[in-house]
mmCIF file of C-alpha atoms in Angstrom:
data_model
loop_
_atom_site.group_PDB
_atom_site.id
_atom_site.type_symbol
_atom_site.label_atom_id
_atom_site.label_comp_id
_atom_site.label_asym_id
_atom_site.label_seq_id
_atom_site.Cartn_x
_atom_site.Cartn_y
_atom_site.Cartn_z
ATOM 1 C CA ASP A 29 84.966 101.280 107.105
ATOM 2 C CA ILE A 30 83.690 98.172 105.057
ATOM 3 C CA GLN A 31 85.728 95.032 104.602
ATOM 4 C CA MET A 32 85.918 92.983 101.753
ATOM 5 C CA THR A 33 86.530 89.683 101.844
ATOM 6 C CA GLN A 34 86.828 86.878 99.234
ATOM 7 C CA SER A 35 86.942 82.956 99.949
ATOM 8 C CA PRO A 36 88.554 80.659 98.982
ATOM 9 C CA SER A 37 92.202 82.724 98.704
ATOM 10 C CA SER A 38 93.128 79.626 96.363
ATOM 11 C CA LEU A 39 91.371 77.172 93.968
ATOM 12 C CA SER A 40 93.052 74.918 91.280
ATOM 13 C CA ALA A 41 90.544 73.332 88.819
ATOM 14 C CA SER A 42 91.329 71.944 85.156
ATOM 15 C CA VAL A 43 90.259 72.709 82.051
ATOM 16 C CA GLY A 44 86.695 72.904 81.386
ATOM 17 C CA VAL A 45 85.492 72.758 85.090
ATOM 18 C CA ARG A 46 83.177 76.057 86.293
ATOM 19 C CA VAL A 47 84.624 78.193 89.069
ATOM 20 C CA THR A 48 82.913 80.290 91.771
ATOM 21 C CA ILE A 49 85.122 83.508 93.728
ATOM 22 C CA THR A 50 83.337 85.158 96.599
ATOM 23 C CA CYS A 51 83.677 88.409 97.639
ATOM 24 C CA ARG A 52 81.266 89.775 101.456
ATOM 25 C CA ALA A 53 81.564 92.519 101.805
ATOM 26 C CA SER A 54 80.528 94.077 105.789
ATOM 27 C CA GLN A 55 77.737 96.213 105.000
ATOM 28 C CA ALA A 56 75.624 96.031 101.689
ATOM 29 C CA ILE A 57 77.290 98.295 99.321
ATOM 30 C CA SER A 58 74.409 97.583 96.242
ATOM 31 C CA ASN A 59 76.029 96.577 93.747
ATOM 32 C CA TYR A 60 78.785 99.307 93.420
ATOM 33 C CA LEU A 61 81.718 96.074 93.191
ATOM 34 C CA ALA A 62 84.258 95.908 90.233
ATOM 35 C CA TRP A 63 86.184 92.151 89.522
ATOM 36 C CA TYR A 64 89.769 92.536 88.542
ATOM 37 C CA GLN A 65 92.021 89.845 87.111
ATOM 38 C CA GLN A 66 95.807 90.315 87.900
ATOM 39 C CA LYS A 67 97.964 87.638 85.181
ATOM 40 C CA PRO A 68 101.426 86.759 86.951
ATOM 41 C CA GLY A 69 103.942 89.991 86.556
ATOM 42 C CA LYS A 70 101.287 92.038 84.624
ATOM 43 C CA VAL A 71 98.860 94.871 85.625
ATOM 44 C CA PRO A 72 95.666 94.472 87.266
ATOM 45 C CA LYS A 73 92.656 94.348 84.348
ATOM 46 C CA LEU A 74 89.142 95.451 84.921
ATOM 47 C CA LEU A 75 86.334 92.716 84.601
ATOM 48 C CA ILE A 76 83.394 93.006 85.890
ATOM 49 C CA TYR A 77 81.785 96.528 87.063
ATOM 50 C CA ALA A 78 78.201 96.923 89.205
ATOM 51 C CA ALA A 79 78.406 93.327 90.179
ATOM 52 C CA SER A 80 77.379 91.630 86.945
ATOM 53 C CA THR A 81 78.308 94.031 83.329
ATOM 54 C CA LEU A 82 80.979 92.645 81.526
ATOM 55 C CA GLN A 83 84.018 95.507 80.527
ATOM 56 C CA SER A 84 83.986 95.307 77.198
ATOM 57 C CA GLY A 85 86.364 92.825 74.960
ATOM 58 C CA VAL A 86 85.979 90.510 78.592
ATOM 59 C CA PRO A 87 85.102 86.907 77.347
ATOM 60 C CA SER A 88 81.448 85.672 78.119
ATOM 61 C CA ARG A 89 82.184 82.872 80.615
ATOM 62 C CA PHE A 90 83.420 85.507 82.491
ATOM 63 C CA SER A 91 80.458 86.253 84.591
ATOM 64 C CA GLY A 92 78.723 88.783 88.131
ATOM 65 C CA SER A 93 76.516 87.964 90.497
ATOM 66 C CA GLY A 94 75.200 89.374 93.622
ATOM 67 C CA SER A 95 74.073 92.801 96.054
ATOM 68 C CA GLY A 96 74.101 94.414 99.189
ATOM 69 C CA THR A 97 76.342 92.132 100.598
ATOM 70 C CA ASP A 98 77.547 89.110 98.715
ATOM 71 C CA PHE A 99 78.901 88.798 95.770
ATOM 72 C CA THR A 100 80.015 86.130 92.913
ATOM 73 C CA LEU A 101 82.375 85.901 89.727
ATOM 74 C CA THR A 102 82.078 82.602 87.717
ATOM 75 C CA ILE A 103 84.018 81.292 85.107
ATOM 76 C CA SER A 104 81.609 79.121 83.396
ATOM 77 C CA SER A 105 84.878 77.503 81.943
ATOM 78 C CA LEU A 106 88.187 78.284 83.054
ATOM 79 C CA GLN A 107 90.845 78.147 80.690
ATOM 80 C CA PRO A 108 94.487 78.780 80.853
ATOM 81 C CA GLU A 109 95.133 81.852 79.490
ATOM 82 C CA ASP A 110 92.869 82.755 83.224
ATOM 83 C CA VAL A 111 95.145 81.671 85.333
ATOM 84 C CA ALA A 112 95.556 84.896 87.386
ATOM 85 C CA THR A 113 94.187 86.174 90.749
ATOM 86 C CA TYR A 114 91.283 87.746 90.674
ATOM 87 C CA TYR A 115 90.349 90.991 93.338
ATOM 88 C CA CYS A 116 86.462 91.983 94.307
ATOM 89 C CA GLN A 117 86.381 96.231 95.187
ATOM 90 C CA LYS A 118 83.892 98.029 96.425
ATOM 91 C CA TYR A 119 83.987 101.945 94.897
ATOM 92 C CA ASN A 120 81.140 103.439 96.500
ATOM 93 C CA SER A 121 82.380 105.246 97.952
ATOM 94 C CA ALA A 122 85.903 105.579 99.973
ATOM 95 C CA PRO A 123 88.226 103.934 101.420
ATOM 96 C CA ARG A 124 87.784 102.196 98.083
ATOM 97 C CA THR A 125 89.000 99.208 99.340
ATOM 98 C CA PHE A 126 90.035 95.217 97.781
ATOM 99 C CA GLY A 127 89.207 91.730 98.669
ATOM 100 C CA GLN A 128 92.057 89.663 99.542
ATOM 101 C CA GLY A 129 92.610 88.521 95.809
ATOM 102 C CA THR A 130 92.009 84.947 95.122
ATOM 103 C CA LYS A 131 94.141 83.216 93.558
ATOM 104 C CA VAL A 132 93.081 80.380 90.445
ATOM 105 C CA GLU A 133 95.629 77.577 88.601
ATOM 106 C CA ILE A 134 94.435 75.232 86.633
ATOM 107 C CA LYS A 135 95.302 71.004 87.958
ATOM 108 C CA GLN B 3 91.759 106.413 74.887
ATOM 109 C CA VAL B 4 92.841 107.227 78.508
ATOM 110 C CA GLN B 5 96.927 106.249 78.831
ATOM 111 C CA LEU B 6 98.878 107.379 82.121
ATOM 112 C CA GLN B 7 102.590 107.605 82.033
ATOM 113 C CA GLN B 8 103.923 107.471 85.874
ATOM 114 C CA TRP B 9 107.252 107.539 87.613
ATOM 115 C CA GLY B 10 109.732 108.152 90.513
ATOM 116 C CA ALA B 11 112.403 107.367 92.665
ATOM 117 C CA GLY B 12 111.964 103.817 93.057
ATOM 118 C CA LEU B 13 115.420 103.006 95.412
ATOM 119 C CA LEU B 14 114.258 105.194 99.481
ATOM 120 C CA LYS B 15 115.713 104.582 102.599
ATOM 121 C CA PRO B 16 113.940 104.620 105.347
ATOM 122 C CA SER B 17 112.711 107.810 106.952
ATOM 123 C CA GLU B 18 112.962 109.497 103.257
ATOM 124 C CA THR B 19 109.766 111.093 100.836
ATOM 125 C CA LEU B 20 108.730 108.342 98.918
ATOM 126 C CA SER B 21 107.111 110.825 95.532
ATOM 127 C CA LEU B 22 105.498 109.447 92.637
ATOM 128 C CA THR B 23 104.005 111.875 89.443
ATOM 129 C CA CYS B 24 101.125 110.550 87.241
ATOM 130 C CA ALA B 25 100.578 111.781 83.357
ATOM 131 C CA VAL B 26 97.464 111.181 81.592
ATOM 132 C CA TYR B 27 97.414 111.111 78.089
ATOM 133 C CA GLY B 28 94.357 110.714 75.733
ATOM 134 C CA GLY B 29 91.187 111.937 77.686
ATOM 135 C CA SER B 30 89.598 114.335 79.329
ATOM 136 C CA PHE B 31 92.422 114.521 82.644
ATOM 137 C CA SER B 32 89.595 116.748 84.533
ATOM 138 C CA ASN B 33 86.549 114.545 84.421
ATOM 139 C CA TYR B 34 87.791 111.348 85.394
ATOM 140 C CA PHE B 35 88.449 110.714 89.152
ATOM 141 C CA TRP B 36 92.434 109.389 90.273
ATOM 142 C CA SER B 37 93.369 106.480 92.507
ATOM 143 C CA TRP B 38 96.684 105.383 93.987
ATOM 144 C CA ILE B 39 96.993 101.350 94.887
ATOM 145 C CA ARG B 40 99.867 99.448 95.955
ATOM 146 C CA GLN B 41 101.575 95.523 96.460
ATOM 147 C CA PRO B 42 103.166 94.593 98.314
ATOM 148 C CA PRO B 43 105.804 91.955 96.831
ATOM 149 C CA GLY B 44 103.470 88.909 97.523
ATOM 150 C CA LYS B 45 100.881 90.598 98.341
ATOM 151 C CA GLY B 46 97.114 91.966 98.141
ATOM 152 C CA LEU B 47 96.035 95.370 96.104
ATOM 153 C CA GLU B 48 95.939 98.273 98.277
ATOM 154 C CA TRP B 49 93.678 101.632 98.057
ATOM 155 C CA ILE B 50 96.102 104.549 98.849
ATOM 156 C CA GLY B 51 94.037 107.035 97.849
ATOM 157 C CA GLU B 52 92.528 109.711 95.565
ATOM 158 C CA ILE B 53 92.264 112.936 94.135
ATOM 159 C CA ASN B 54 89.460 114.236 91.663
ATOM 160 C CA HIS B 55 89.392 117.520 89.375
ATOM 161 C CA SER B 56 88.033 120.222 91.328
ATOM 162 C CA GLY B 57 91.628 118.630 93.913
ATOM 163 C CA SER B 58 89.434 117.223 96.549
ATOM 164 C CA THR B 59 91.181 114.028 97.831
ATOM 165 C CA ASN B 60 90.160 111.468 100.556
ATOM 166 C CA TYR B 61 93.028 108.433 101.560
ATOM 167 C CA ASN B 62 93.079 105.404 103.470
ATOM 168 C CA PRO B 63 92.524 106.098 106.488
ATOM 169 C CA SER B 64 96.473 103.363 107.101
ATOM 170 C CA PHE B 65 98.140 105.749 105.706
ATOM 171 C CA LYS B 66 97.189 109.155 108.579
ATOM 172 C CA SER B 67 99.218 112.168 107.984
ATOM 173 C CA ARG B 68 102.512 110.052 105.674
ATOM 174 C CA ILE B 69 99.797 110.695 102.714
ATOM 175 C CA THR B 70 99.904 114.141 99.887
ATOM 176 C CA ILE B 71 98.133 112.765 96.278
ATOM 177 C CA SER B 72 97.890 116.585 94.844
ATOM 178 C CA LEU B 73 97.531 116.760 90.993
ATOM 179 C CA ASP B 74 97.882 119.757 88.032
ATOM 180 C CA ALA B 75 95.730 120.034 85.807
ATOM 181 C CA SER B 76 98.111 122.190 83.371
ATOM 182 C CA LYS B 77 100.594 119.768 82.682
ATOM 183 C CA ASN B 78 97.978 116.558 83.138
ATOM 184 C CA GLN B 79 99.641 115.234 85.874
ATOM 185 C CA PHE B 80 98.667 113.645 89.457
ATOM 186 C CA SER B 81 101.051 112.793 92.437
ATOM 187 C CA LEU B 82 101.249 110.642 95.370
ATOM 188 C CA LYS B 83 103.258 111.861 98.768
ATOM 189 C CA LEU B 84 104.204 109.493 101.209
ATOM 190 C CA SER B 85 106.218 110.829 104.266
ATOM 191 C CA SER B 86 108.688 108.559 106.398
ATOM 192 C CA VAL B 87 109.209 105.625 104.402
ATOM 193 C CA THR B 88 109.525 102.145 106.206
ATOM 194 C CA ALA B 89 111.253 98.407 104.266
ATOM 195 C CA ALA B 90 106.931 97.830 104.904
ATOM 196 C CA ASP B 91 106.117 100.843 102.032
ATOM 197 C CA THR B 92 107.767 98.488 99.100
ATOM 198 C CA ALA B 93 105.784 97.550 97.201
ATOM 199 C CA VAL B 94 104.658 98.340 93.835
ATOM 200 C CA TYR B 95 102.734 101.854 93.366
ATOM 201 C CA TYR B 96 100.260 102.457 90.475
ATOM 202 C CA CYS B 97 98.420 105.358 89.226
ATOM 203 C CA THR B 98 94.555 104.508 88.020
ATOM 204 C CA GLY B 99 91.830 106.368 87.050
ATOM 205 C CA GLY B 100 87.891 106.018 86.459
ATOM 206 C CA LEU B 101 84.497 108.074 85.260
ATOM 207 C CA PRO B 102 82.437 108.656 88.401
ATOM 208 C CA ASN B 103 79.270 108.557 88.649
ATOM 209 C CA MET B 104 76.838 110.806 91.668
ATOM 210 C CA THR B 105 74.359 109.929 93.759
ATOM 211 C CA MET B 106 72.866 112.545 96.512
ATOM 212 C CA VAL B 107 71.649 111.082 99.992
ATOM 213 C CA ARG B 108 69.876 112.943 102.357
ATOM 214 C CA GLY B 109 71.776 116.124 100.932
ATOM 215 C CA VAL B 110 74.935 114.084 100.826
ATOM 216 C CA ILE B 111 77.071 113.723 97.216
ATOM 217 C CA ASN B 112 78.210 110.830 96.727
ATOM 218 C CA TYR B 113 81.141 110.281 93.885
ATOM 219 C CA TYR B 114 81.800 106.644 92.865
ATOM 220 C CA TYR B 115 83.994 104.765 90.357
ATOM 221 C CA TYR B 116 85.920 101.943 89.071
ATOM 222 C CA MET B 117 88.780 101.732 87.904
ATOM 223 C CA ASP B 118 88.778 101.033 83.992
ATOM 224 C CA VAL B 119 92.203 102.745 83.344
ATOM 225 C CA TRP B 120 96.176 101.849 84.880
ATOM 226 C CA GLY B 121 99.195 102.782 84.551
ATOM 227 C CA LYS B 122 102.686 100.164 84.561
ATOM 228 C CA GLY B 123 103.783 100.253 88.180
ATOM 229 C CA THR B 124 107.040 101.477 89.534
ATOM 230 C CA THR B 125 108.730 99.839 91.945
ATOM 231 C CA VAL B 126 109.588 101.171 94.804
ATOM 232 C CA THR B 127 112.488 99.815 97.229
ATOM 233 C CA VAL B 128 112.878 101.090 101.195
ATOM 234 C CA SER B 129 116.113 99.856 102.307
ATOM 235 C CA SER B 130 118.839 100.971 103.945
#
Protein backbone atom coordinates (compact mmCIF):
# COMPACT_ATOMS: atom_id res chain seq x y z
CA ASP A 1 0.00 0.00 0.00
CA ILE A 2 1.08 3.58 -0.66
CA GLN A 3 2.24 5.51 2.39
CA MET A 4 1.79 9.26 2.82
CA THR A 5 4.42 11.18 4.81
CA GLN A 6 4.01 14.79 5.85
CA SER A 7 6.63 17.20 7.08
CA PRO A 8 7.04 18.88 9.38
CA SER A 9 4.83 17.26 12.02
CA SER A 10 4.34 20.67 13.59
CA LEU A 11 5.35 24.27 13.04
CA SER A 12 5.02 27.60 14.73
CA ALA A 13 5.08 30.80 12.69
CA SER A 14 4.19 34.45 13.04
CA VAL A 15 1.09 36.04 11.58
CA GLY A 16 1.66 37.13 8.00
CA VAL A 17 4.42 34.64 7.34
CA ARG A 18 4.40 32.21 4.41
CA VAL A 19 4.01 28.60 5.54
CA THR A 20 4.71 25.46 3.53
CA ILE A 21 3.76 21.88 4.36
CA THR A 22 5.08 18.94 2.39
CA CYS A 23 3.42 15.62 1.63
CA ARG A 24 5.24 12.74 -0.02
CA ALA A 25 3.69 9.59 -1.44
CA SER A 26 5.68 6.36 -1.44
CA GLN A 27 4.56 5.75 -5.05
CA ALA A 28 3.31 8.09 -7.77
CA ILE A 29 -0.34 9.09 -7.41
CA SER A 30 -0.57 11.60 -10.28
CA ASN A 31 -2.50 14.55 -8.85
CA TYR A 32 -5.00 12.53 -6.78
CA LEU A 33 -4.12 14.39 -3.62
CA ALA A 34 -6.40 16.27 -1.24
CA TRP A 35 -5.67 18.54 1.70
CA TYR A 36 -7.93 18.82 4.74
CA GLN A 37 -7.92 21.33 7.57
CA GLN A 38 -9.02 20.31 11.06
CA LYS A 39 -9.38 23.07 13.61
CA PRO A 40 -9.24 22.07 17.29
CA GLY A 41 -12.35 20.16 18.29
CA LYS A 42 -13.88 20.43 14.83
CA VAL A 43 -14.69 18.18 11.89
CA PRO A 44 -12.08 18.03 9.11
CA LYS A 45 -12.81 20.26 6.15
CA LEU A 46 -11.74 19.81 2.53
CA LEU A 47 -9.37 22.57 1.45
CA ILE A 48 -7.83 21.44 -1.82
CA TYR A 49 -8.37 18.56 -4.25
CA ALA A 50 -6.60 17.44 -7.40
CA ALA A 51 -3.43 18.69 -5.71
CA SER A 52 -4.07 22.33 -6.56
CA THR A 53 -7.80 23.07 -6.92
CA LEU A 54 -9.24 25.16 -4.12
CA GLN A 55 -12.54 23.97 -2.71
CA SER A 56 -15.30 26.56 -2.96
CA GLY A 57 -15.16 29.10 -0.16
CA VAL A 58 -11.54 28.46 0.82
CA PRO A 59 -9.48 31.66 1.13
CA SER A 60 -7.08 32.33 -1.71
CA ARG A 61 -4.10 32.48 0.66
CA PHE A 62 -4.21 28.67 0.54
CA SER A 63 -2.63 26.98 -2.46
CA GLY A 64 -1.47 23.52 -3.40
CA SER A 65 1.01 22.16 -5.89
CA GLY A 66 2.73 18.99 -6.97
CA SER A 67 2.22 15.82 -8.91
CA GLY A 68 3.53 12.29 -8.79
CA THR A 69 5.04 11.80 -5.34
CA ASP A 70 5.75 15.28 -3.98
CA PHE A 71 3.13 17.82 -2.96
CA THR A 72 2.99 21.06 -1.02
CA LEU A 73 0.34 23.08 0.77
CA THR A 74 1.19 26.76 1.12
CA ILE A 75 -0.44 29.43 3.24
CA SER A 76 0.80 32.67 1.72
CA SER A 77 0.13 34.83 4.78
CA LEU A 78 -0.64 32.93 7.97
CA GLN A 79 -3.69 34.17 9.88
CA PRO A 80 -4.79 33.39 13.45
CA GLU A 81 -7.80 31.46 12.12
CA ASP A 82 -5.45 29.09 10.28
CA VAL A 83 -4.42 27.42 13.53
CA ALA A 84 -5.25 23.81 12.78
CA THR A 85 -3.87 20.44 11.84
CA TYR A 86 -3.54 19.84 8.12
CA TYR A 87 -3.76 16.40 6.52
CA CYS A 88 -2.97 15.23 3.03
CA GLN A 89 -4.77 12.23 1.57
CA LYS A 90 -4.31 10.12 -1.52
CA TYR A 91 -7.63 9.31 -3.13
CA ASN A 92 -6.78 7.60 -6.40
CA SER A 93 -7.54 4.15 -5.04
CA ALA A 94 -8.20 2.25 -1.85
CA PRO A 95 -6.85 2.36 0.79
CA ARG A 96 -7.32 6.13 0.71
CA THR A 97 -4.54 6.85 3.15
CA PHE A 98 -3.96 10.06 5.09
CA GLY A 99 -0.68 11.62 6.05
CA GLN A 100 0.03 11.81 9.77
CA GLY A 101 -0.86 15.51 9.93
CA THR A 102 0.94 18.83 10.44
CA LYS A 103 -0.04 20.98 13.37
CA VAL A 104 0.20 24.72 12.65
CA GLU A 105 0.42 27.20 15.52
CA ILE A 106 0.95 30.92 15.83
CA LYS A 107 4.23 32.08 17.31
CA GLN B 1 -26.56 20.16 -0.42
CA VAL B 2 -25.73 16.82 1.06
CA GLN B 3 -25.73 16.49 4.85
CA LEU B 4 -24.81 13.49 6.97
CA GLN B 5 -26.27 12.56 10.33
CA GLN B 6 -24.62 9.74 12.22
CA TRP B 7 -25.41 7.82 15.38
CA GLY B 8 -24.47 4.73 17.34
CA ALA B 9 -23.45 3.42 20.74
CA GLY B 10 -20.79 5.54 22.39
CA LEU B 11 -19.60 3.18 25.12
CA LEU B 12 -18.59 -0.42 24.49
CA LYS B 13 -16.90 -3.16 26.45
CA PRO B 14 -13.91 -5.06 25.03
CA SER B 15 -14.94 -7.83 22.60
CA GLU B 16 -18.26 -6.14 21.75
CA THR B 17 -19.24 -4.97 18.26
CA LEU B 18 -19.17 -1.31 17.33
CA SER B 19 -22.18 -0.32 15.24
CA LEU B 20 -22.65 3.10 13.62
CA THR B 21 -25.12 4.37 11.05
CA CYS B 22 -25.01 7.43 8.82
CA ALA B 23 -28.08 8.93 7.14
CA VAL B 24 -27.76 11.01 3.99
CA TYR B 25 -29.98 14.02 3.41
CA GLY B 26 -30.33 16.46 0.55
CA GLY B 27 -28.51 14.68 -2.23
CA SER B 28 -28.38 11.69 -4.50
CA PHE B 29 -27.40 8.79 -2.27
CA SER B 30 -26.69 6.49 -5.17
CA ASN B 31 -24.22 8.83 -6.88
CA TYR B 32 -21.76 8.95 -4.00
CA PHE B 33 -19.04 6.81 -2.54
CA TRP B 34 -19.33 6.62 1.25
CA SER B 35 -16.47 6.15 3.69
CA TRP B 36 -15.81 5.78 7.38
CA ILE B 37 -12.82 7.48 8.98
CA ARG B 38 -11.71 7.46 12.58
CA GLN B 39 -9.47 9.56 14.80
CA PRO B 40 -8.10 8.19 18.09
CA PRO B 41 -7.69 10.76 20.87
CA GLY B 42 -4.84 13.13 20.06
CA LYS B 43 -3.97 11.28 16.85
CA GLY B 44 -4.47 11.60 13.12
CA LEU B 45 -7.13 10.50 10.64
CA GLU B 46 -7.39 6.86 9.64
CA TRP B 47 -9.40 5.67 6.64
CA ILE B 48 -11.44 2.61 7.63
CA GLY B 49 -13.27 1.63 4.47
CA GLU B 50 -15.85 2.55 1.85
CA ILE B 51 -18.96 1.44 0.00
CA ASN B 52 -20.49 2.54 -3.27
CA HIS B 53 -24.06 2.64 -4.48
CA SER B 54 -23.96 -0.92 -5.71
CA GLY B 55 -22.74 -2.19 -2.36
CA SER B 56 -19.16 -2.84 -3.41
CA THR B 57 -16.74 -2.32 -0.55
CA ASN B 58 -13.07 -1.68 0.07
CA TYR B 59 -11.54 -1.96 3.51
CA ASN B 60 -8.34 -0.87 5.19
CA PRO B 61 -6.27 -4.06 5.53
CA SER B 62 -5.45 -3.01 9.10
CA PHE B 63 -8.95 -4.06 10.13
CA LYS B 64 -8.71 -7.46 8.47
CA SER B 65 -11.88 -9.47 8.98
CA ARG B 66 -13.34 -7.34 11.81
CA ILE B 67 -15.08 -4.82 9.59
CA THR B 68 -18.33 -4.72 7.66
CA ILE B 69 -19.70 -1.70 5.81
CA SER B 70 -23.19 -1.98 4.39
CA LEU B 71 -25.88 0.25 2.99
CA ASP B 72 -29.65 0.51 2.91
CA ALA B 73 -30.51 2.48 -0.20
CA SER B 74 -34.21 2.51 0.67
CA LYS B 75 -33.38 4.58 3.75
CA ASN B 76 -30.42 6.50 2.29
CA GLN B 77 -28.23 5.08 5.04
CA PHE B 78 -24.92 3.29 5.33
CA SER B 79 -23.44 1.54 8.34
CA LEU B 80 -20.22 0.39 9.95
CA LYS B 81 -19.75 -2.66 12.12
CA LEU B 82 -16.42 -3.38 13.80
CA SER B 83 -16.26 -6.56 15.81
CA SER B 84 -14.10 -7.62 18.75
CA VAL B 85 -13.28 -4.06 19.79
CA THR B 86 -10.45 -3.22 22.16
CA ALA B 87 -9.31 -0.01 23.84
CA ALA B 88 -7.30 0.72 20.67
CA ASP B 89 -10.60 1.23 18.84
CA THR B 90 -11.47 4.19 21.07
CA ALA B 91 -11.84 7.11 18.66
CA VAL B 92 -14.09 9.65 17.03
CA TYR B 93 -15.68 7.97 14.02
CA TYR B 94 -16.72 10.06 11.02
CA CYS B 95 -18.91 9.15 8.10
CA THR B 96 -17.91 10.91 4.90
CA GLY B 97 -18.67 10.92 1.21
CA GLY B 98 -17.66 12.16 -2.19
CA LEU B 99 -18.73 12.09 -5.81
CA PRO B 100 -16.55 9.64 -7.73
CA ASN B 101 -14.84 10.00 -11.05
CA MET B 102 -13.61 7.04 -12.98
CA THR B 103 -10.54 6.01 -14.91
CA MET B 104 -9.89 2.88 -16.89
CA VAL B 105 -6.42 1.46 -17.24
CA ARG B 106 -5.87 -1.76 -19.20
CA GLY B 107 -9.55 -2.58 -18.88
CA VAL B 108 -9.63 -2.08 -15.12
CA ILE B 109 -12.03 0.54 -13.79
CA ASN B 110 -10.81 2.64 -10.89
CA TYR B 111 -12.91 5.12 -8.93
CA TYR B 112 -11.39 8.13 -7.26
CA TYR B 113 -13.02 10.71 -5.02
CA TYR B 114 -12.15 13.19 -2.34
CA MET B 115 -14.28 13.60 0.80
CA ASP B 116 -16.21 16.85 0.71
CA VAL B 117 -19.11 15.80 2.93
CA TRP B 118 -18.57 14.89 6.58
CA GLY B 119 -20.73 13.85 9.49
CA LYS B 120 -20.23 15.51 12.85
CA GLY B 121 -18.49 12.49 14.32
CA THR B 122 -19.39 9.96 17.00
CA THR B 123 -17.15 9.41 19.98
CA VAL B 124 -16.76 5.72 20.74
CA THR B 125 -15.06 4.64 23.95
CA VAL B 126 -14.08 1.05 24.63
CA SER B 127 -13.62 0.36 28.32
CA SER B 128 -14.30 -2.45 30.73
